[in-house]
CSV table of C-alpha atoms in Angstrom, one decimal:
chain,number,residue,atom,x,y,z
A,1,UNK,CA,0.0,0.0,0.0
A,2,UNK,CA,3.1,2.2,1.0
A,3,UNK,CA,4.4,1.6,-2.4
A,4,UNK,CA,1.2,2.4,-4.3
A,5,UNK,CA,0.9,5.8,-2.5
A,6,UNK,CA,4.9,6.6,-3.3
A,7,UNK,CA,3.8,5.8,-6.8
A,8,UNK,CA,1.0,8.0,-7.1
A,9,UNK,CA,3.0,10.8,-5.5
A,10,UNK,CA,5.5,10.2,-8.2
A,11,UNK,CA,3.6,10.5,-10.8
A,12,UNK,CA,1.8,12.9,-9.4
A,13,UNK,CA,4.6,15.1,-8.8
A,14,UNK,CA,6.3,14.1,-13.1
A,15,UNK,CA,2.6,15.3,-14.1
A,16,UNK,CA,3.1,18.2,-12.3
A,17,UNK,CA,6.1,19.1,-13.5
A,18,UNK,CA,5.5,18.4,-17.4
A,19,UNK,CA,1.9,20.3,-16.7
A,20,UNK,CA,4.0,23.5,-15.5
A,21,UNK,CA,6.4,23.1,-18.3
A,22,UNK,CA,3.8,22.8,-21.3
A,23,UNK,CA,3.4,25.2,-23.5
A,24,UNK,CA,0.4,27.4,-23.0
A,25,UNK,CA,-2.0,27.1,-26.0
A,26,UNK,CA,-2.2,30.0,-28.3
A,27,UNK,CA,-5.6,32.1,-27.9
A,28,UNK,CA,-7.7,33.0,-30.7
A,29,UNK,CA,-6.6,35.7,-31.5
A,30,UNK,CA,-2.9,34.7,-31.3
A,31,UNK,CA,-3.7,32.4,-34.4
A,32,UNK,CA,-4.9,34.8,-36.6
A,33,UNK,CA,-2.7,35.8,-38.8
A,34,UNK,CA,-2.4,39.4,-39.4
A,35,UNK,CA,-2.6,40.9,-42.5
A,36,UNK,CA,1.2,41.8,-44.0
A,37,UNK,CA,1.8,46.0,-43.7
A,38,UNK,CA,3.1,45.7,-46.8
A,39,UNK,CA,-0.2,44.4,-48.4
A,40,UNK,CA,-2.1,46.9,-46.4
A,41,UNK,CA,-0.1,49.8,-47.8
A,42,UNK,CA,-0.2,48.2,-51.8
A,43,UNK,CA,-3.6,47.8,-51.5
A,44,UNK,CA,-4.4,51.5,-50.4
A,45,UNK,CA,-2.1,52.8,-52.8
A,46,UNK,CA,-3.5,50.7,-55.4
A,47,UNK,CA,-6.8,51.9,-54.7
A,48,UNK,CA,-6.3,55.6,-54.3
A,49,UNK,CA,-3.9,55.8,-56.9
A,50,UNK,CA,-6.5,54.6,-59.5
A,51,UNK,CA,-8.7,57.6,-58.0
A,52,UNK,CA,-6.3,60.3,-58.5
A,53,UNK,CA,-5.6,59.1,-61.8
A,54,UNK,CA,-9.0,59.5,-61.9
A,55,UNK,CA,-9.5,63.3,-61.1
A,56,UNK,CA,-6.3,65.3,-61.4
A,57,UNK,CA,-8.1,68.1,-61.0
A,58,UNK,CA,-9.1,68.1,-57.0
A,59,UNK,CA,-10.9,71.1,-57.5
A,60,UNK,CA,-13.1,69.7,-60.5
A,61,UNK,CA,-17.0,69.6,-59.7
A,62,UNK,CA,-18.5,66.6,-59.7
A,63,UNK,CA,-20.8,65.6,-62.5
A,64,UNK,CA,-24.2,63.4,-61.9
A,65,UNK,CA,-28.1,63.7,-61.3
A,66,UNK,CA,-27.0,67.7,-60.5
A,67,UNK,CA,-23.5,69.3,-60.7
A,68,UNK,CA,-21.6,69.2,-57.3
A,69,UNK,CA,-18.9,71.3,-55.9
A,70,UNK,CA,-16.4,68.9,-54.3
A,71,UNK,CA,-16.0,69.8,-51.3
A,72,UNK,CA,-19.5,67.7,-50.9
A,73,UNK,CA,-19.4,65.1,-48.4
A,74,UNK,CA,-18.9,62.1,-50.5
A,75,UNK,CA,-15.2,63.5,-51.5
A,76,UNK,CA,-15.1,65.2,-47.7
A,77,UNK,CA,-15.2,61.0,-46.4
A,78,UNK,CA,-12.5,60.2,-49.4
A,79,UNK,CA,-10.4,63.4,-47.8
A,80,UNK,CA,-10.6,61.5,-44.3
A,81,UNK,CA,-9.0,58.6,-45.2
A,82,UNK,CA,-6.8,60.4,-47.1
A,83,UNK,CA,-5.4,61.8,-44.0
A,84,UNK,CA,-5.7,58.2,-42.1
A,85,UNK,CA,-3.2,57.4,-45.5
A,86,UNK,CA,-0.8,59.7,-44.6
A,87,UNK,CA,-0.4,59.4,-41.1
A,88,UNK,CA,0.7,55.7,-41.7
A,89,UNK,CA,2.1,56.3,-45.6
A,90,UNK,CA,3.3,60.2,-45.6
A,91,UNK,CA,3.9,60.5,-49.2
A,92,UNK,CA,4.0,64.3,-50.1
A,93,UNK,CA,1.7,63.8,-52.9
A,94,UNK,CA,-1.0,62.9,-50.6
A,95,UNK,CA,-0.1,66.4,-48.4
A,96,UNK,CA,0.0,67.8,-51.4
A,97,UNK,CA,-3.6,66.5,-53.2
A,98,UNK,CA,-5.0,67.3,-49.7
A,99,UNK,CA,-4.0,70.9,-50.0
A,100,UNK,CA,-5.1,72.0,-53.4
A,101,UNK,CA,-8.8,70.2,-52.7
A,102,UNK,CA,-8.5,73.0,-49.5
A,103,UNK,CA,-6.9,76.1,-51.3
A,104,UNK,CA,-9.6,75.4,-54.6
A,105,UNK,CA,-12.6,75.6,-51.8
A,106,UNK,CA,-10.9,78.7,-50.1
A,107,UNK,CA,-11.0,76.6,-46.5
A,108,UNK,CA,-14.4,77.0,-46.3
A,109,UNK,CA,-17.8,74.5,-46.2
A,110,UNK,CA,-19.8,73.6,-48.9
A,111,UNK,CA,-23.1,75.9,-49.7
A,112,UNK,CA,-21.0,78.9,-47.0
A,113,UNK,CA,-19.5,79.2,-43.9
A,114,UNK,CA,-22.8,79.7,-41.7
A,115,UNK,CA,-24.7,76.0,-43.2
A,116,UNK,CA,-26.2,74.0,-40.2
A,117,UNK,CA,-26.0,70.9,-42.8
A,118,UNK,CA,-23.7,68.6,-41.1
A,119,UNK,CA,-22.6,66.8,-45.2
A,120,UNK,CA,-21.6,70.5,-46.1
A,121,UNK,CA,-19.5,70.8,-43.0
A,122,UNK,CA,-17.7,67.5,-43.2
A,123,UNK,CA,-15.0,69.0,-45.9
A,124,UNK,CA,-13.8,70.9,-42.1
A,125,UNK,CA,-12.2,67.5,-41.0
A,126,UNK,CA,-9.8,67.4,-43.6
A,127,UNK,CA,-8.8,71.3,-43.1
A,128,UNK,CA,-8.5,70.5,-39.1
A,129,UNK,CA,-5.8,68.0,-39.8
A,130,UNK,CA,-3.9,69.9,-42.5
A,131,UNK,CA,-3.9,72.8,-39.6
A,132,UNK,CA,-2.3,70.4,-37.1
A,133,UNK,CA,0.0,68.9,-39.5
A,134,UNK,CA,2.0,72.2,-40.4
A,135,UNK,CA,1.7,73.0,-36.8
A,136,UNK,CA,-1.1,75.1,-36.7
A,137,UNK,CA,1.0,77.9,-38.4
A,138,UNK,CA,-2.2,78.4,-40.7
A,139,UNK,CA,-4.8,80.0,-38.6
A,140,UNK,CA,-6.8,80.8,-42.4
A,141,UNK,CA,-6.9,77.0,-42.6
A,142,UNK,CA,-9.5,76.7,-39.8
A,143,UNK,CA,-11.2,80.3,-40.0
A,144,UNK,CA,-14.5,79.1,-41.4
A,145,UNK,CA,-14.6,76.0,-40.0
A,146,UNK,CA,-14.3,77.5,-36.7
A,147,UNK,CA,-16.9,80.4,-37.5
A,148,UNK,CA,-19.4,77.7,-38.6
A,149,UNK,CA,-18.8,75.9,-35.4
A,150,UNK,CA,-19.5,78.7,-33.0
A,151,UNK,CA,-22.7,80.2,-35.0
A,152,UNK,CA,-24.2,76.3,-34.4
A,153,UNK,CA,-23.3,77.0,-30.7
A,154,UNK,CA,-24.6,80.6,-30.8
A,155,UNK,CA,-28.0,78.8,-31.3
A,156,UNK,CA,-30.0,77.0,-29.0
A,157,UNK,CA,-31.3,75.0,-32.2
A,158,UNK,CA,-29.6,71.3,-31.6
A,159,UNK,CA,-31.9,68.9,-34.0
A,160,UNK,CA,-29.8,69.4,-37.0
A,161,UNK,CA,-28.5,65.7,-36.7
A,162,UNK,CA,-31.8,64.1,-38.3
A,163,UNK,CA,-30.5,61.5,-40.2
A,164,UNK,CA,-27.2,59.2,-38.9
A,165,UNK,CA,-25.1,59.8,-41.2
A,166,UNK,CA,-24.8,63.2,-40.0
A,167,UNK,CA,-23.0,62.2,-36.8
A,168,UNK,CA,-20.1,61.4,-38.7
A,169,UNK,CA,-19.9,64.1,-41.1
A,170,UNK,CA,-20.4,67.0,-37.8
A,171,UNK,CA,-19.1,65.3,-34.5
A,172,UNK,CA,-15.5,64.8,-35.6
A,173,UNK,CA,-15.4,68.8,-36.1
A,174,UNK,CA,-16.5,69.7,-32.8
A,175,UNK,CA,-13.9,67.7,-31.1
A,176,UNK,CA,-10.9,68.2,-33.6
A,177,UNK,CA,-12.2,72.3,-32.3
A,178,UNK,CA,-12.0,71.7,-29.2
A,179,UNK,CA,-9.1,69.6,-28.9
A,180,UNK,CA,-7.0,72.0,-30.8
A,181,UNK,CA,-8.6,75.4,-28.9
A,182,UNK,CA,-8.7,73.6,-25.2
A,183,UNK,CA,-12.1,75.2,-25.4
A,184,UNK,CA,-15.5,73.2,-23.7
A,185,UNK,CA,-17.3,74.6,-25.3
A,186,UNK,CA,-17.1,72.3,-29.0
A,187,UNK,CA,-17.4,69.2,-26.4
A,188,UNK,CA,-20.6,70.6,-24.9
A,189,UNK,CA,-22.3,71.2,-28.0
A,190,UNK,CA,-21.3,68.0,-29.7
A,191,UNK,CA,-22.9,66.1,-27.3
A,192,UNK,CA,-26.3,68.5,-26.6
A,193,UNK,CA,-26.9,67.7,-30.5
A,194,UNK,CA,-25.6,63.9,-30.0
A,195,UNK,CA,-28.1,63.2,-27.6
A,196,UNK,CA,-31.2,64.6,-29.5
A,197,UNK,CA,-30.7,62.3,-32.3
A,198,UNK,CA,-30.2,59.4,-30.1
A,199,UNK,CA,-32.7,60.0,-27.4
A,200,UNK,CA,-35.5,62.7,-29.3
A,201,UNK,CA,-35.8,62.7,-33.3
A,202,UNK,CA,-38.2,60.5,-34.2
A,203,UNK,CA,-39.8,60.7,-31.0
A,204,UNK,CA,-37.7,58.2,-28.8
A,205,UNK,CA,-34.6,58.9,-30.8
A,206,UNK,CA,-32.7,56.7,-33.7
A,207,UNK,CA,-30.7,54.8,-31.5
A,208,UNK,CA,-32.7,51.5,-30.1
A,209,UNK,CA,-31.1,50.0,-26.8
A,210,UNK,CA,-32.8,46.8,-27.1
A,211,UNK,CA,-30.7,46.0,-30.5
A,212,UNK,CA,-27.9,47.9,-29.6
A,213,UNK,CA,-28.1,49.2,-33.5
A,214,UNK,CA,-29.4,52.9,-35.1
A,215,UNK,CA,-32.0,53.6,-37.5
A,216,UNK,CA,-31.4,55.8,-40.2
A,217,UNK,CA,-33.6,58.2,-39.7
A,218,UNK,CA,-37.6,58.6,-38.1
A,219,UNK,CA,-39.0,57.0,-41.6
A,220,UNK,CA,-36.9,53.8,-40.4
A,221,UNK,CA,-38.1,54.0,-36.7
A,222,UNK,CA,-41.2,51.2,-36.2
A,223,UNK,CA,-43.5,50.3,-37.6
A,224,UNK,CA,-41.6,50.7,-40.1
A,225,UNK,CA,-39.9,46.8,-41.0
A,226,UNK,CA,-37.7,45.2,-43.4
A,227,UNK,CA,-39.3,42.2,-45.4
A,228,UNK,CA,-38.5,39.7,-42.9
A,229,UNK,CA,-40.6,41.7,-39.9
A,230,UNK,CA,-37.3,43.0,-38.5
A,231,UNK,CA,-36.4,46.0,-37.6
A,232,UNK,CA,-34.3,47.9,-40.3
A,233,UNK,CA,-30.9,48.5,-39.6
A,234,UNK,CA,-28.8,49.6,-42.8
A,235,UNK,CA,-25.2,48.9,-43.0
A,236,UNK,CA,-23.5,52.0,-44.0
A,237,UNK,CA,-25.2,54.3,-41.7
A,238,UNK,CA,-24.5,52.2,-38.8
A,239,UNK,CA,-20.8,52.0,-40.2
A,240,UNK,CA,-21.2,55.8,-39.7
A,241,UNK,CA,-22.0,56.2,-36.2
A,242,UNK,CA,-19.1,53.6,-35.4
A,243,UNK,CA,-16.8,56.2,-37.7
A,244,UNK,CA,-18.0,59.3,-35.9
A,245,UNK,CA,-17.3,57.3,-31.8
A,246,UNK,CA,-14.4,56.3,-33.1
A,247,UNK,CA,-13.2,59.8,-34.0
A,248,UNK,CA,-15.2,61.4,-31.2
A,249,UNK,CA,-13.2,59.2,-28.3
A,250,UNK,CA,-10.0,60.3,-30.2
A,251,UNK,CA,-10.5,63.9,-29.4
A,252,UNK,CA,-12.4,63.7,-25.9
A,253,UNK,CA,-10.7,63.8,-23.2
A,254,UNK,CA,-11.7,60.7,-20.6
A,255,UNK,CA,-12.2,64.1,-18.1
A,256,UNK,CA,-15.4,64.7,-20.3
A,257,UNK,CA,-18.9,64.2,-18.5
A,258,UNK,CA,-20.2,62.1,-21.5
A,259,UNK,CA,-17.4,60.0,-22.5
A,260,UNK,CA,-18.2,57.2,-20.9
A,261,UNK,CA,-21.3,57.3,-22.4
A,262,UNK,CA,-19.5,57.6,-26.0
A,263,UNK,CA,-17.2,54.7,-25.1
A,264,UNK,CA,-20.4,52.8,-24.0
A,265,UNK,CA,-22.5,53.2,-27.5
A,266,UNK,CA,-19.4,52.1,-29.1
A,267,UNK,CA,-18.8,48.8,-27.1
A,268,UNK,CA,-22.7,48.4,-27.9
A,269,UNK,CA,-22.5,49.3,-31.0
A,270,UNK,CA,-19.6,46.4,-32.3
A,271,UNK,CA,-20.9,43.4,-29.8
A,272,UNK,CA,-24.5,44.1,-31.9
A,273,UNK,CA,-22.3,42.9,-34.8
A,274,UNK,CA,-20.4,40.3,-33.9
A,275,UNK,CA,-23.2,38.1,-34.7
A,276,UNK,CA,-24.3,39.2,-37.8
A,277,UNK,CA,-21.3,39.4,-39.9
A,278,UNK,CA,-21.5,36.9,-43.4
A,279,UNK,CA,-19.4,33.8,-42.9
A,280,UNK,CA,-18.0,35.2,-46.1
A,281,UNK,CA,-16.2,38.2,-43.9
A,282,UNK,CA,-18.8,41.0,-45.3
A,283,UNK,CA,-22.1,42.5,-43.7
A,284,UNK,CA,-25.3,42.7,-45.3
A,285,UNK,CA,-27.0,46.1,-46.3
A,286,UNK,CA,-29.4,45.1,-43.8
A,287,UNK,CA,-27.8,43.9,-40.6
A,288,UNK,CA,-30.9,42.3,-39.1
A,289,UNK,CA,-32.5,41.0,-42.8
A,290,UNK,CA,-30.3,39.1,-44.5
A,291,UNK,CA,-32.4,38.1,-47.9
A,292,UNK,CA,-33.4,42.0,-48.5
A,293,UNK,CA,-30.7,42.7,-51.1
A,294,UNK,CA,-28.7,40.5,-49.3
A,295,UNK,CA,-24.9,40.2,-50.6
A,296,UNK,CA,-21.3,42.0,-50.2
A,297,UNK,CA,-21.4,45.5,-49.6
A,298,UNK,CA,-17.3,47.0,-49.5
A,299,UNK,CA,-18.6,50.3,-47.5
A,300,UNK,CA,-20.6,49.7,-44.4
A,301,UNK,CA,-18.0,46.3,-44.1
A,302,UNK,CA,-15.3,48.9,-44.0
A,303,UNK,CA,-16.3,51.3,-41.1
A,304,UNK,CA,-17.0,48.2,-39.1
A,305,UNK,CA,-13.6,47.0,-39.8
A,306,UNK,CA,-11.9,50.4,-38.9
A,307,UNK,CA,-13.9,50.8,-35.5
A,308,UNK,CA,-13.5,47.4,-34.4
A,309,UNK,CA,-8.9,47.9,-35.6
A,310,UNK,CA,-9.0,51.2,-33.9
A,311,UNK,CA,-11.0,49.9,-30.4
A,312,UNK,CA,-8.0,46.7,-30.6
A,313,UNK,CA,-5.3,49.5,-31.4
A,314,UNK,CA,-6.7,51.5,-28.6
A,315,UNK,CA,-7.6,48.6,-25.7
A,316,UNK,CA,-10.7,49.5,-25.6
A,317,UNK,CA,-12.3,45.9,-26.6
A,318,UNK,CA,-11.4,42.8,-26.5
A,319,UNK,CA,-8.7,41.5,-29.3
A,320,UNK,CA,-9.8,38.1,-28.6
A,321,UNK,CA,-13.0,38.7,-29.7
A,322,UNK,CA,-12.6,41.2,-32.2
A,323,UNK,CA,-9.6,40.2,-34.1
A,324,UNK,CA,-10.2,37.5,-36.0
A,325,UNK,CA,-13.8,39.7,-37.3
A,326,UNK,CA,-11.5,42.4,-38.7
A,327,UNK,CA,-9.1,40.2,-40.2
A,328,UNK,CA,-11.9,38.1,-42.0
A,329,UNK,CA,-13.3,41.1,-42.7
A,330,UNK,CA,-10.4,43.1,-43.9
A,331,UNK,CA,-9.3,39.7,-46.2
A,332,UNK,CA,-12.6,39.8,-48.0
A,333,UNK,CA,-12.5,43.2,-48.4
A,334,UNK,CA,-8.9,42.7,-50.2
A,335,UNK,CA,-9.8,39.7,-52.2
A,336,UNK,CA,-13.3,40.7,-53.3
A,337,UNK,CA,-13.6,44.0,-53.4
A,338,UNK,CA,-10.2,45.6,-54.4
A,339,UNK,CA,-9.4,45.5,-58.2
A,340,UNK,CA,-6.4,44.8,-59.5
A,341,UNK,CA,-5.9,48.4,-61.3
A,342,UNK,CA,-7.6,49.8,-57.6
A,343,UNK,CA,-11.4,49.8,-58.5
A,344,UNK,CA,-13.6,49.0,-56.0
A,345,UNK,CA,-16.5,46.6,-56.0
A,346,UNK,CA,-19.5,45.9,-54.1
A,347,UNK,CA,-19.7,49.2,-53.0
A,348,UNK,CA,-23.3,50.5,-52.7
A,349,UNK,CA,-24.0,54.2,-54.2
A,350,UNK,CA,-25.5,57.0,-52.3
A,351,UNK,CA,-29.2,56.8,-50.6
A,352,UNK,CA,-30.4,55.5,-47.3
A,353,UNK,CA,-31.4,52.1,-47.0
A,354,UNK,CA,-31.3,48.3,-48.2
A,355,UNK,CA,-32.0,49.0,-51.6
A,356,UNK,CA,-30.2,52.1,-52.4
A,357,UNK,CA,-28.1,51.4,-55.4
A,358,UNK,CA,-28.8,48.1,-56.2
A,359,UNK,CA,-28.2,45.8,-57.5
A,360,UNK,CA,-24.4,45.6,-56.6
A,361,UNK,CA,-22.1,44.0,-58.4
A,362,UNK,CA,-17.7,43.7,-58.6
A,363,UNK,CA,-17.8,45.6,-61.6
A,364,UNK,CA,-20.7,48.3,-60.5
A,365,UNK,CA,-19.5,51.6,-60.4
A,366,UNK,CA,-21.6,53.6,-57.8
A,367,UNK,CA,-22.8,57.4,-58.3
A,368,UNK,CA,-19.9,58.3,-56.1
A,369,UNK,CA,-17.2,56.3,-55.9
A,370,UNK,CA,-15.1,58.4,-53.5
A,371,UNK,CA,-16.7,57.8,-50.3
A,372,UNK,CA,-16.2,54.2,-50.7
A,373,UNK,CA,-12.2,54.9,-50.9
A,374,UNK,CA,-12.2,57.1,-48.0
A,375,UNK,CA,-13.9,54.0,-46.0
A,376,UNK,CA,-11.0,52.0,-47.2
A,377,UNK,CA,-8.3,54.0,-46.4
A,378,UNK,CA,-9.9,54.8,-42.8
A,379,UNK,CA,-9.9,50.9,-42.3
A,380,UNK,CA,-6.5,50.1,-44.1
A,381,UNK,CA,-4.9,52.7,-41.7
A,382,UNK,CA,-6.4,51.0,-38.3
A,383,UNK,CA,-5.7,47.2,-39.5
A,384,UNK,CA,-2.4,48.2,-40.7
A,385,UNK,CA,-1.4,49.4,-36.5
A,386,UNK,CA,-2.8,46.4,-35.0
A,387,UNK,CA,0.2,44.6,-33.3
């Protein structure tokens, strides 16, 4: 019996031992294999070097249904991720392009200096990062976007954010302003016309806590359903509340009374679509109805992919979780979406819902096909930082 116990001790004590010495297994998000930098930066160049071939010209309107100026906000989102380019790729051509789209529009926001419409405003972004990067030795640079600022402060009107998308084309602006100026005031507002959209327009506000997801606008709010009786929840303009948290906790300071509440819509926001994403690495044009116009779609897939790469970059979610979404995600994007000579596929045009722009297609070219760059290069510059 003495013999028998020793035995078990010593074994015991070898399992012990080989247990302690093991190596540990690899968590999930240790076996995903990130995407090469080198690819990352190919593929953007690729793609945004087929759109400046494309329009030499940055000050050349923009021909479709009407004639555009374009400083509009489709080439305003391109600019963004033009900037995201450059801050991980700095070639002086992209400086360079960036400037003469500024100097053609004279600094200032499309339709004048005093619109309340967030798409005309969003051109400001791009002239608030071209301030900082030459060391905010240009104070014309930022003139009208700052004058347009404080006249939306000077008025207790704070419902202009009626539609989603609009958070991401204004709230970048006010923080950029008020990161830049030190001044409260930019914060403050940004979030008194935050919270109508999500908590009034509509009548309960766009954003429903239940699902964790925003409607468009009040024509999406129930009874309003997609096909299948669900709620509808479109792609992009979910993509563009992610975009504008993203860049709103960038420029908040953690001292700010609501940005816990920022960070907290966010983390809802990407655990809604966990889920939901397309085993094929894509999201649908309708997160929560699959079969209506179901398919790829490049645009609302990117956003997604740069919140979720910038929340990893940043520790603010879970790379366990998250990582092995963006990197499907970003790999589709790469091998379905990205042409060889830098077109883009399966990107849905302009519009508002499900079935905006359809049917899409690889070889589809959308009304505007600038926006759908600038979501690229926004994603491309957060995937290409994840360690």
């Amino acid at each position: 019996m003495k013999k028998v116990l020793m035995r078990g001790a010593f074994f015991a004590l070898i399992f012990g031992i080989l247990s302690s010495c093991s190596v540990q297994k690899p968590t999930a998000a240790e076996k995903v294999n990130l995407p090469d930098k080198k690819e990352i930066l190919e593929v953007s160049r690729r793609a945004n070097q087929y759109f400046m071939n494309k329009w030499p010209d940055a000050g050349k309107e923009v021909v479709g249904k009407k004639v555009w100026p374009s400083n509009l906000w489709t080439r305003a989102v391109y600019y963004e991720g033009l900037m995201a380019l450059y801050k991980i790729d700095p070639k002086k051509e992209y400086y360079d392009y960036a400037i003469d789209w500024s100097q053609k529009h004279n600094w200032d926001m499309m339709r004048g200096t005093y619109t309340r419409n967030a798409d005309n405003q969003a051109c400001g972004q791009t002239y608030l990062d071209l301030y900082e990067i030459d060391g905010k030795k240009n104070p014309e640079r930022i003139k009208f976007v700052k004058a347009s600022m404080d006249s939306m402060i000077a008025s207790k009107k704070s419902d202009d954010w009626w539609w989603i998308d609009a958070l991401q084309m204004g709230m970048p602006i006010f923080t950029k302003l008020g990161r830049i100026t030190g001044e409260q005031k930019y914060f403050d507002k940004n979030y008194e016309m935050y919270a109508f959209t999500k908590y009034k327009h509509g009548g309960n506000g766009l954003y429903n806590p239940k699902d964790k997801l925003w409607w468009r606008d009040k024509s999406f709010v129930p009874p309003y359903t997609e096909p299948n009786g669900e709620d509808c929840y479109w792609s992009r303009g979910n993509g563009w509340v992610v975009a504008a948290l993203v860049r709103t906790l960038e420029d908040t300071p953690e001292s700010d009374p609501h940005y816990q509440e920022y960070l907290q819509d966010y983390k809802d926001l990407l655990s809604a679509l966990l889920p939901i994403q397309r085993e094929d690495g894509f999201w649908n044009v309708s997160l929560h109805d699959p079969a209506n116009f179901g398919g790829k779609e490049m645009t609302g897939t990117a956003l997604f992919v740069y919140g979720m790469a910038y929340g990893i970059n940043k520790g603010l979610i879970d790379k366990k979780t998250y990582l092995p979404v963006v990197v499907k995600a970003w790999n589709a994007i790469v091998k379905d979406s990205v042409q060889p000579n830098g077109f883009l596929g399966w990107v849905q045009g302009t519009g508002k819902e499900p079935k905006d722009g359809q049917p899409l297609a690889i070889d589809k070219q959308p009304d505007f096909e600038d926006y759908g760059l600038g979501c690229l290069l926004l994603a491309a510059s957060e995937v290409y930082k994840i360690k």
